[in-house]
Amino acid sequence: MEKFTTLTAVAAPMDRPNIDTDQLLPARFLRRPRAEGFGDVLFIDQRLKDDGTPNPDFVLNQPAYKDAHIIVADRNFGGGSSREGAPWALLDYGIRCVVASSFGDIFYNNSLKNGLLPVRLPEDVVKAIRDQLHDKPGATISVDLEKQTVIAPDGTSHAFDIESFRKTSLLKGLDDIGMTFEHEAEISAFEDGFGKRHPWLFART
Amino acid sequence: MSGKTLFEKIWNDHAVHTTEDGYTLLYIGRHLAHDGSGHAFGFLEKRGLKVRRPELTFATPDHGVPTTSHKLEDITDPMQRRAVETLTRNAANHNVTLFDLGDSRQGIVHVVGPEQGITLPGLVMVCGDSHTSTHGALGALAFGIGASDVFHVLATQTTWQRKPDAMRVTVDGERPFGVTAKDIILSIIAEIGANGAARHVVEYAGAAIRALTIEERLTVCNMSIEAGARAGIIAPDETTFSYVEGRPFAPKGKDWEMALDQWRALPSDADATFSREVRMDAATFAPMLTWGTSPEDALPITGSVPDPDKETNPERRQAMQATLDYIGLKPGTKLEDVPVDRVFIGSCTNSRIEDLRAVAEVARQGTAKVPAMISPGSTLVKLQAEKEGLDEIFRKAGFEWRESGCSMCVGMNGDLVAAGERCASTSNRNFPGRQGKGARTHLMSPAMAAAAALTGRFTDVRSFAQKG
């Protein structure tokens, strides 16, 4: 996956809570091959009007957010289905970081495995950053994964948490499977014991 | 040292390796695959890897299968047809057990798992689908994962996971007449919110939970994800064991005795601690339905559409207004006065035989006024319903009796709700566009959905049932 180190970019505010993965990527696009990309269908039912032209009311269509690479949302961003197409659509559209007060757990995990950084900050901080973005459309924010900080448009710095396991993978752009293969001997040894405890699982009916 | 929770015991039994910051490489007891698993098998082949433990993966097509026919050639959407064909090919190439179209064991993966005894107490189970939380009803730790993780599980039979925190929702009291498992879980989600259980495994406990059948517990655990939970789980008990015993992929003979000994030790220790506790009283519950576009937007059927003007927080007021604009309801409207355009009965939440019996109880009292379709959760559920003559009751009442699949819950097979149409649905998500672009979804129990079909509006099933 692509590494994530630092990012200073225009951030788009999305005020609504519960922006679920069905909104991010409607189910009718899930069977697309990964190679075809999903950027053109991100938020498609909100981004485009019924006639296929851009909906000028949708935040990402507004000129100030043309170069947005960050979204600042509310609570429960990415709740709902496990579709990895949701982070793929964000990434393919150009979004590398989403800041919210909470995330859907599966979306959060899927994002980390694809080089999309989900940043969890307290609800009042996220709200304050959105307010600043509304006041100055097109303002930038800076995200530093190594330092685990977000610098808001007003210059204030906010620390965020991320497990060091995931932080290291993101900073280096490593997939899980490489690390897992280093534990091969451990897995095999575990499997022997597990098979003795639950022999019925390994006996094919 | 305090005792362990149910989920911690299962976690520890599957932990291969734990890093200093608490990330765990978890072994996967059983993995479920469906026609959405194509990305993951594709990643596997691209890397030239094999399925490490094919005997631990079970597959069945569900998301894109037609409900008018189970013939492959009847899948008109080429993408969906290719996905089902790809699953058949992947299962054959990788020696994975498959319940394909035409096999009576086919069905929605979360209905098939418990039905076949694939789902067992004490197992860590995963599937590339968020409603994997369903399987927690049998005392398994089961959660949904994305395509990258499915690939990782296929290749290594493990997944890296942060250990979630433990939360307990205790529902005591006796549920009143007309209150179903769906009403219990909608009441819980309305109480704690759509992200109320984020980063937690929720253990459901209390007298009202213990009293549930396994099928009812499956409904409760299914919607744990709609409260944001990593998983939902219920301690296995005699109800669980008698459900599991004798199922095709459950342990037998000596193995059964060995398994029972392990399973009886699973319930949370009396001194186990939970990072969060919620208590509710089932006696206060009523039949519920959702009015908005998040499962947390749930109210008793006796309620009215909420008024954004009464919301003091301006952002919340705006969000509520946007919800009402989408769903097409006016503040203050009594829910019982809202007409519906169609009814869907099915999905991994409510498509099992007990659900269908509840629908039949209502359906035998009238005739559907709006289009209503029923998609059973598996082909075996369909056959059982037909054996009991339920299909005759449905047909007589004007309900469409379909084949099994995910159907109109997610609409990938073409079973869609038209833009602007209002659907009373037994599924799990009322998100904007979930059942089709512009579709308006209202979640409720099978009995409530059946009642809505007969009257053409949201209806309190309690008055209905009493009339009959």
XYZ file of C-alpha atoms in Angstrom:
673
model
C 0.000 0.000 0.000
C 0.949 3.645 -0.370
C 2.771 5.102 2.647
C 1.353 7.889 4.751
C 3.769 10.266 6.444
C 2.645 13.901 6.383
C -0.062 15.684 4.453
C -0.929 19.365 4.163
C -4.008 19.809 2.006
C -7.367 21.469 1.544
C -9.944 19.880 3.841
C -13.654 19.600 3.053
C -16.143 19.750 5.953
C -19.036 17.233 5.982
C -21.357 18.102 8.839
C -23.765 15.166 8.817
C -23.297 12.251 11.214
C -23.573 8.609 10.065
C -22.061 8.976 6.585
C -22.284 5.249 5.927
C -20.484 3.088 3.395
C -23.644 2.773 1.255
C -23.435 6.546 0.734
C -19.687 6.403 0.086
C -20.085 3.620 -2.466
C -23.545 2.306 -3.425
C -23.809 -1.495 -3.618
C -24.398 -1.505 -7.365
C -20.691 -0.799 -7.941
C -19.269 -3.464 -5.626
C -18.566 -6.038 -8.318
C -16.208 -3.770 -10.242
C -12.673 -5.114 -10.517
C -10.251 -3.185 -8.265
C -8.162 -2.196 -11.302
C -11.060 -0.204 -12.795
C -10.955 2.254 -9.891
C -13.822 3.630 -7.806
C -13.045 7.361 -7.726
C -15.766 8.238 -10.236
C -18.474 6.647 -8.079
C -17.524 8.048 -4.653
C -20.695 9.584 -3.135
C -22.157 9.285 -6.627
C -25.830 9.582 -5.603
C -25.108 12.831 -3.759
C -22.330 14.185 -5.961
C -24.331 13.887 -9.180
C -27.889 14.962 -9.942
C -30.341 12.527 -11.542
C -29.325 13.810 -14.997
C -25.672 12.955 -14.303
C -24.466 16.552 -13.941
C -22.604 17.640 -10.773
C -24.783 18.672 -7.843
C -23.449 22.169 -6.986
C -24.683 21.825 -3.378
C -22.448 18.846 -2.652
C -19.346 19.990 -0.792
C -16.755 18.215 -2.934
C -18.217 19.858 -6.061
C -17.657 23.369 -4.748
C -14.663 25.179 -6.305
C -12.987 25.793 -2.937
C -12.721 22.035 -2.369
C -11.576 21.048 -5.860
C -8.176 20.049 -4.479
C -9.393 18.569 -1.195
C -7.414 15.554 0.017
C -8.878 15.545 3.519
C -12.460 15.228 4.778
C -13.471 16.455 8.214
C -16.705 14.741 9.203
C -18.857 14.226 12.290
C -19.539 11.006 14.222
C -19.779 7.447 12.860
C -18.107 8.081 9.507
C -17.976 4.864 7.461
C -20.490 2.973 9.569
C -22.275 0.062 7.945
C -21.048 -2.540 5.527
C -17.592 -4.105 5.306
C -17.110 -3.122 1.658
C -13.478 -2.199 1.127
C -14.675 -0.316 -1.934
C -15.541 2.544 0.460
C -11.910 3.414 1.298
C -10.908 2.526 -2.267
C -13.397 5.091 -3.603
C -12.081 7.781 -1.238
C -8.467 7.034 -2.167
C -9.143 6.841 -5.884
C -10.916 10.203 -5.664
C -7.846 11.653 -3.961
C -8.792 11.619 -0.272
C -5.892 10.414 1.933
C -7.200 11.320 5.389
C -10.600 11.504 7.118
C -10.962 13.260 10.484
C -14.055 12.344 12.545
C -15.138 11.879 16.147
C -15.841 8.176 15.528
C -15.678 5.692 12.675
C -17.319 2.451 11.719
C -14.850 -0.151 13.045
C -14.612 -2.177 9.833
C -14.190 0.945 7.701
C -11.489 2.136 10.098
C -9.572 -1.136 9.749
C -10.029 -1.280 5.983
C -8.736 2.286 5.639
C -5.555 1.532 7.557
C -4.860 -1.407 5.240
C -5.018 0.820 2.171
C -3.030 3.903 3.151
C -6.054 6.033 4.050
C -5.527 7.588 7.488
C -8.602 7.755 9.737
C -8.017 10.296 12.524
C -10.205 10.173 15.611
C -10.473 13.460 17.546
C -12.941 14.573 20.236
C -16.352 15.733 19.010
C -15.828 19.387 20.042
C -12.436 19.533 18.303
C -13.826 18.059 15.098
C -16.718 20.535 15.240
C -14.297 23.466 15.780
C -12.204 22.400 12.776
C -15.324 22.138 10.603
C -16.397 25.614 11.733
C -12.994 26.996 10.713
C -13.274 25.292 7.317
C -16.745 26.789 6.807
C -15.391 30.237 7.739
C -12.507 29.950 5.286
C -13.493 27.608 2.454
C -10.396 26.065 0.906
C -8.332 26.335 4.102
C -5.708 23.655 4.611
C -4.934 21.446 7.552
C -1.751 19.499 8.222
C -1.545 15.920 9.385
C 1.691 14.433 10.706
C 1.453 10.701 11.370
C 4.912 10.382 12.941
C 4.065 13.124 15.478
C 0.382 12.059 15.614
C -0.864 15.615 15.248
C -3.419 17.536 13.235
C -2.830 21.291 12.771
C -6.176 23.062 12.312
C -6.550 26.111 10.026
C -6.236 28.387 13.079
C -2.843 26.865 13.886
C -3.896 24.881 16.914
C -2.363 21.420 17.189
C -4.413 18.368 18.190
C -2.862 15.034 19.150
C -4.524 11.809 18.008
C -4.126 8.152 18.971
C -3.182 5.321 16.680
C -1.847 1.882 17.600
C 1.888 1.737 16.922
C 1.351 -1.485 14.944
C -0.824 0.363 12.423
C 1.275 3.520 12.541
C 4.403 1.614 11.537
C 2.618 -0.129 8.638
C 1.317 3.189 7.338
C 4.615 5.032 7.680
C 6.413 2.260 5.796
C 3.584 1.324 3.432
C 3.629 -2.316 4.586
C 0.843 -4.851 4.025
C -0.128 -7.146 6.911
C 0.756 -10.323 5.087
C 4.486 -9.641 4.971
C 4.578 -9.347 8.754
C 2.354 -12.381 9.174
C 4.691 -14.607 7.176
C 7.411 -13.751 9.694
C 5.224 -15.524 12.263
C 4.794 -18.670 10.166
C 6.458 -20.994 12.677
C 4.304 -19.580 15.466
C 1.135 -20.047 13.421
C 2.000 -23.667 12.676
C 2.759 -24.396 16.320
C -0.464 -22.692 17.392
C -2.424 -24.620 14.794
C -1.193 -27.941 16.196
C -2.479 -27.090 19.648
C -5.689 -25.571 18.318
C -6.336 -28.697 16.254
C -5.941 -30.866 19.345
C -8.376 -28.683 21.298
C -10.938 -28.564 18.466
C -10.305 -31.666 16.326
C -13.818 -31.607 14.816
C -12.977 -28.436 12.894
C -10.317 -30.140 10.829
C -12.156 -33.376 10.073
C -13.922 -32.961 6.759
C -17.505 -34.180 6.871
C -7.225 -10.395 39.244
C -10.718 -10.103 37.900
C -12.385 -12.804 35.878
C -12.668 -13.017 32.134
C -15.528 -12.095 29.881
C -16.964 -14.527 27.365
C -15.310 -12.754 24.477
C -11.914 -12.544 26.197
C -11.934 -16.304 26.740
C -12.580 -16.897 23.043
C -10.024 -14.253 22.079
C -7.337 -15.841 24.235
C -8.075 -19.303 22.819
C -7.395 -17.955 19.296
C -4.453 -15.605 20.010
C -1.369 -16.694 18.068
C 0.790 -13.679 18.866
C 0.275 -10.361 20.632
C 2.444 -7.294 20.025
C 3.587 -4.968 22.794
C 0.838 -2.479 21.982
C -1.846 -5.132 22.152
C -2.343 -5.983 18.502
C -3.150 -9.675 18.194
C -2.674 -12.171 15.418
C -5.909 -14.142 15.819
C -6.495 -17.621 14.438
C -9.782 -17.983 12.566
C -11.837 -21.015 13.576
C -14.202 -20.850 10.640
C -14.474 -18.449 7.717
C -17.550 -17.845 5.572
C -17.363 -16.696 1.964
C -19.979 -15.527 -0.552
C -20.220 -14.102 -4.042
C -18.596 -10.888 -2.780
C -15.364 -12.764 -2.001
C -14.045 -12.422 -5.561
C -11.701 -9.515 -4.749
C -10.019 -11.523 -1.978
C -9.573 -14.723 -4.015
C -8.261 -12.489 -6.811
C -5.615 -10.971 -4.487
C -4.654 -14.507 -3.453
C -4.136 -15.667 -7.013
C -2.284 -12.477 -7.967
C 0.252 -13.287 -5.257
C 0.393 -16.944 -6.228
C -0.810 -18.056 -2.783
C -3.062 -20.927 -1.743
C -5.857 -21.230 0.809
C -4.016 -22.345 3.924
C -6.877 -24.310 5.524
C -9.607 -24.981 2.960
C -11.532 -27.129 5.465
C -12.156 -23.996 7.556
C -13.811 -21.957 4.789
C -17.448 -22.462 3.690
C -19.027 -20.607 0.790
C -22.471 -19.914 -0.635
C -23.714 -17.321 -3.131
C -26.242 -14.882 -1.653
C -25.781 -11.172 -2.464
C -26.308 -11.212 -6.215
C -28.515 -14.276 -6.692
C -31.949 -13.801 -8.235
C -34.992 -14.561 -6.100
C -37.263 -15.327 -9.054
C -35.158 -18.338 -10.041
C -31.971 -20.006 -8.872
C -30.759 -20.836 -12.352
C -27.398 -19.296 -13.188
C -28.587 -18.369 -16.687
C -31.374 -16.289 -15.127
C -28.876 -13.831 -13.626
C -29.255 -11.002 -16.128
C -26.616 -8.615 -14.722
C -23.300 -9.850 -16.202
C -21.280 -8.546 -13.216
C -23.443 -10.440 -10.712
C -23.445 -13.559 -12.838
C -19.672 -13.445 -13.120
C -19.407 -13.054 -9.324
C -21.462 -16.223 -8.735
C -19.521 -18.143 -11.411
C -16.248 -16.926 -9.911
C -17.273 -18.205 -6.473
C -18.027 -21.644 -7.943
C -14.653 -21.679 -9.682
C -12.720 -20.395 -6.650
C -14.342 -22.965 -4.354
C -13.426 -25.773 -6.782
C -9.877 -24.526 -7.392
C -9.182 -24.087 -3.699
C -11.085 -27.140 -2.420
C -13.484 -25.034 -0.321
C -16.897 -26.426 0.697
C -19.558 -24.716 -1.402
C -23.356 -24.684 -1.153
C -24.015 -23.517 -4.669
C -27.203 -22.504 -6.494
C -29.290 -25.648 -6.815
C -28.046 -27.063 -3.482
C -30.754 -27.010 -0.788
C -28.107 -25.812 1.698
C -27.626 -22.545 -0.257
C -28.794 -19.343 1.371
C -27.766 -16.109 3.031
C -24.378 -16.891 4.520
C -25.498 -15.774 8.005
C -28.526 -18.056 7.867
C -26.554 -20.995 6.450
C -23.752 -20.865 9.065
C -25.956 -21.591 12.092
C -28.297 -23.862 10.113
C -25.452 -26.153 9.038
C -23.694 -26.189 12.414
C -20.749 -24.327 10.891
C -21.297 -21.632 13.520
C -20.265 -23.007 16.912
C -19.829 -21.596 20.411
C -16.318 -20.513 21.303
C -15.080 -19.967 17.744
C -13.583 -16.840 16.243
C -15.435 -16.506 12.950
C -15.079 -13.954 10.155
C -16.738 -13.203 6.845
C -16.393 -10.387 4.357
C -19.721 -8.986 5.459
C -20.570 -6.698 8.348
C -23.536 -8.787 9.498
C -21.164 -11.551 10.545
C -22.033 -10.294 14.028
C -25.112 -12.541 13.642
C -23.154 -15.655 14.627
C -22.491 -14.281 18.117
C -25.964 -15.583 18.960
C -24.417 -19.027 19.419
C -21.566 -17.764 21.577
C -19.033 -17.327 18.767
C -16.879 -14.206 18.471
C -17.824 -13.237 14.927
C -17.074 -10.060 13.035
C -17.043 -8.648 9.526
C -13.839 -7.858 7.660
C -12.929 -6.209 4.354
C -11.468 -7.782 1.222
C -7.817 -7.289 2.266
C -8.488 -9.161 5.495
C -10.453 -11.906 3.714
C -7.418 -12.391 1.484
C -5.218 -12.502 4.596
C -7.476 -15.105 6.228
C -7.523 -17.265 3.107
C -3.730 -17.159 2.910
C -2.854 -17.495 6.604
C -6.046 -18.493 8.512
C -5.295 -15.490 10.757
C -6.040 -11.779 11.023
C -4.358 -8.911 12.902
C -6.850 -7.257 15.250
C -6.848 -4.693 18.013
C -8.504 -6.240 21.059
C -11.888 -4.540 21.432
C -13.253 -3.440 24.798
C -16.059 -5.348 26.462
C -19.518 -3.827 26.878
C -22.564 -5.493 28.412
C -26.165 -4.719 27.566
C -28.412 -6.328 30.129
C -32.084 -6.598 29.255
C -34.135 -7.782 32.189
C -37.876 -8.096 32.568
C -40.420 -9.832 30.435
C -41.205 -8.499 26.995
C -44.850 -7.562 26.493
C -47.156 -9.130 23.923
C -46.234 -8.120 20.373
C -42.604 -7.297 21.148
C -40.132 -9.341 19.090
C -36.358 -9.739 18.994
C -36.275 -7.034 16.306
C -38.001 -4.619 18.680
C -35.488 -5.467 21.396
C -32.471 -4.695 19.209
C -34.053 -1.563 17.690
C -34.779 -0.354 21.245
C -31.151 -0.979 22.211
C -29.797 0.868 19.152
C -32.180 3.795 19.724
C -30.845 3.967 23.288
C -27.093 3.749 22.650
C -26.874 5.197 19.108
C -25.534 3.993 15.763
C -21.961 4.368 17.029
C -22.832 3.627 20.659
C -20.848 0.398 20.765
C -17.936 1.402 18.517
C -14.684 -0.432 19.339
C -16.592 -2.764 21.681
C -17.846 -6.320 21.680
C -21.348 -6.221 23.137
C -22.424 -9.100 25.327
C -26.202 -9.279 25.590
C -27.319 -10.602 28.969
C -30.319 -10.606 31.294
C -33.561 -12.520 31.633
C -35.132 -11.159 28.457
C -32.120 -12.294 26.401
C -31.908 -15.712 28.071
C -35.573 -16.264 27.230
C -34.963 -15.798 23.493
C -34.831 -18.710 21.069
C -31.666 -19.087 19.002
C -33.370 -17.607 15.944
C -34.390 -14.571 18.014
C -30.847 -14.247 19.370
C -29.574 -14.312 15.776
C -31.779 -11.288 15.018
C -30.440 -9.408 18.054
C -26.762 -10.145 17.355
C -27.224 -9.470 13.628
C -27.903 -5.783 14.255
C -25.029 -5.276 16.728
C -23.134 -3.733 13.825
C -25.924 -1.131 13.526
C -24.906 0.065 16.984
C -21.327 0.231 15.704
C -20.202 -2.829 17.669
C -17.248 -4.906 16.571
C -19.362 -7.935 17.474
C -22.371 -8.986 19.520
C -22.351 -12.139 21.600
C -24.627 -14.161 23.865
C -23.344 -16.743 26.328
C -24.033 -20.278 25.117
C -26.510 -22.211 27.267
C -28.741 -25.289 27.029
C -30.847 -23.509 24.379
C -27.666 -23.123 22.306
C -26.487 -26.692 22.777
C -29.803 -28.229 21.824
C -29.900 -26.019 18.711
C -26.387 -27.034 17.622
C -26.576 -30.760 18.396
C -26.915 -32.955 15.336
C -26.327 -30.253 12.735
C -24.205 -31.417 9.782
C -20.947 -29.598 10.599
C -21.265 -29.715 14.407
C -19.067 -32.072 16.445
C -20.453 -35.557 17.032
C -19.958 -38.470 19.441
C -16.882 -38.078 21.624
C -16.117 -34.752 19.991
C -19.547 -33.478 21.054
C -18.840 -34.321 24.693
C -15.421 -32.649 24.476
C -16.946 -29.575 22.853
C -19.702 -29.335 25.461
C -17.118 -29.332 28.262
C -15.360 -26.389 26.590
C -18.557 -24.520 25.831
C -19.912 -24.773 29.362
C -16.819 -22.901 30.571
C -17.347 -20.005 28.157
C -19.838 -17.703 29.947
C -18.332 -14.554 31.484
C -16.997 -15.078 34.991
C -19.082 -13.555 37.777
C -16.266 -11.116 38.606
C -15.498 -10.180 34.988
C -15.521 -6.443 34.354
C -16.939 -4.575 31.389
C -15.712 -1.167 30.319
C -19.316 -0.125 29.785
C -22.653 -1.408 31.130
C -26.144 -0.566 29.869
C -29.311 -1.809 31.541
C -32.762 -1.885 29.997
C -36.144 -3.280 30.995
C -37.940 -5.334 28.332
C -41.269 -4.653 30.042
C -41.046 -1.047 28.754
C -40.509 -2.108 25.111
C -43.070 -1.757 22.313
C -43.152 -2.732 18.628
C -40.658 -0.421 16.921
C -39.903 0.989 13.505
C -37.439 3.483 12.094
C -38.532 6.896 10.836
C -35.163 8.122 9.505
C -32.019 7.004 7.678
C -30.057 5.486 10.547
C -31.114 2.450 12.598
C -30.804 4.707 15.680
C -33.821 6.656 14.348
C -36.223 4.136 15.873
C -39.478 4.813 17.724
C -42.426 2.823 19.034
C -45.241 2.467 16.484
C -47.405 4.650 18.722
C -45.013 7.578 18.197
C -44.888 10.483 15.752
C -42.259 11.816 13.359
C -39.926 14.015 15.453
C -39.775 17.786 14.932
C -36.371 19.314 14.031
C -37.546 22.657 15.439
C -37.478 21.088 18.893
C -33.788 20.189 18.497
C -31.628 22.867 20.127
C -28.271 21.863 18.591
C -28.202 23.598 15.167
C -26.082 20.914 13.449
C -28.345 18.145 14.725
C -31.390 20.126 13.650
C -29.947 20.455 10.158
C -29.094 16.742 10.010
C -32.618 15.829 11.151
C -34.128 18.097 8.507
C -31.944 16.501 5.817
C -33.139 13.087 7.017
C -36.807 14.132 6.828
C -36.252 15.611 3.358
C -34.860 12.292 2.158
C -37.442 10.112 3.859
C -40.326 12.398 2.839
C -42.075 12.705 6.221
C -43.516 15.769 7.963
C -42.766 16.471 11.637
C -45.577 15.472 13.980
C -47.145 12.920 11.622
C -48.367 9.888 13.546
C -46.374 6.874 12.384
C -49.584 4.847 12.103
C -50.861 7.343 9.534
C -47.919 6.874 7.149
C -48.780 4.892 4.012
C -46.309 2.363 2.566
C -45.723 1.466 -1.078
C -44.203 -1.972 -0.644
C -43.125 -4.571 1.877
C -39.967 -6.676 1.984
C -39.652 -9.672 4.293
C -36.236 -11.287 4.297
C -32.482 -10.602 4.899
C -30.015 -12.095 7.368
C -31.907 -10.246 10.120
C -35.370 -11.773 9.699
C -35.764 -14.600 7.181
C -35.712 -17.734 9.299
C -38.581 -20.153 9.822
C -39.797 -18.506 13.045
C -39.894 -15.152 11.214
C -41.939 -16.679 8.415
C -44.351 -18.287 10.891
C -44.877 -14.862 12.486
C -45.595 -13.385 9.056
C -48.061 -16.184 8.314
C -49.928 -15.537 11.594
C -50.675 -12.012 10.376
C -51.003 -12.810 6.667
C -53.780 -15.334 7.305
C -55.908 -12.432 8.592
C -56.224 -10.522 5.329
C -54.920 -9.627 1.903
C -51.942 -7.478 0.977
C -52.894 -3.983 -0.208
C -49.395 -3.197 -1.500
C -46.748 -5.327 -3.231
C -45.163 -7.589 -0.621
C -42.415 -10.106 -1.212
C -40.869 -12.754 0.981
C -37.404 -14.130 0.402
C -36.571 -17.002 2.790
C -33.091 -16.983 4.340
C -32.026 -20.274 2.829
C -33.381 -22.878 0.483
C -33.817 -25.192 3.492
C -35.920 -22.502 5.208
C -37.963 -22.263 2.013
C -38.523 -26.027 1.930
C -39.475 -26.083 5.624
C -41.976 -23.238 5.128
C -43.520 -25.098 2.209
C -43.703 -28.281 4.276
C -45.684 -26.322 6.875
C -47.939 -24.846 4.202
C -46.855 -21.290 4.914
C -46.318 -20.583 1.220
C -50.029 -21.278 0.631
C -50.981 -18.742 3.305
C -48.620 -16.177 1.759
C -49.924 -16.703 -1.766
C -53.533 -16.571 -0.624
C -52.817 -13.264 1.097
C -51.198 -11.905 -2.058
C -47.571 -12.028 -0.928
C -44.908 -13.036 -3.447
C -43.020 -16.161 -2.373
C -39.453 -16.022 -3.694
C -36.165 -17.935 -3.613
C -33.543 -17.269 -0.944
C -30.869 -14.571 -1.077
C -29.949 -11.131 0.262
C -32.518 -9.722 -2.145
C -34.046 -6.327 -1.417
C -31.972 -5.701 1.709
C -29.130 -4.524 -0.518
C -30.657 -4.761 -3.982
C -27.582 -6.154 -5.700
C -29.632 -8.843 -7.450
C -31.999 -6.272 -8.947
C -34.707 -6.560 -6.242
C -34.931 -2.798 -5.752
C -37.207 -0.218 -4.188
C -37.887 2.601 -6.667
C -36.832 6.184 -5.943
C -39.343 7.850 -3.618
C -41.056 4.564 -2.738
C -41.609 3.815 0.939
C -40.754 0.248 1.960
C -41.616 -1.517 5.209
C -38.649 -3.850 5.510
C -37.482 -6.545 7.910
C -33.857 -5.882 6.930
C -31.168 -4.110 8.933
C -30.245 -0.842 7.187
C -32.342 2.188 6.317
C -29.395 4.136 4.891
C -30.062 6.525 1.996
C -29.960 4.507 -1.223
C -29.586 1.168 0.534
C -32.555 -0.531 -1.152
C -32.122 1.492 -4.343
C -31.361 5.090 -5.251
C -33.867 7.359 -3.505
C -35.567 4.411 -1.725
C -37.186 5.126 1.653
C -36.643 2.242 4.058
C -38.390 1.667 7.381
C -37.049 -1.172 9.500
C -39.405 -3.299 11.579
C -40.182 -6.851 12.669
C -41.647 -9.479 10.324
C -45.055 -9.285 12.047
C -45.109 -5.476 11.752
C -44.087 -5.652 8.086
C -46.859 -8.171 7.415
C -49.377 -5.924 9.173
C -48.216 -2.975 7.036
C -48.771 -5.100 3.927
C -52.377 -5.840 4.923
C -53.324 -2.252 5.783
C -51.053 -0.345 3.383
C -49.694 1.800 6.216
C -47.569 1.401 9.338
C -49.695 -0.577 11.755
C -49.472 -1.544 15.392
C -49.390 -5.317 15.108
C -50.776 -5.653 18.640
C -54.207 -4.318 17.724
C -54.079 -6.353 14.549
C -53.283 -9.620 16.218
C -55.953 -9.064 18.871
C -58.535 -8.443 16.181
C -57.683 -11.779 14.605
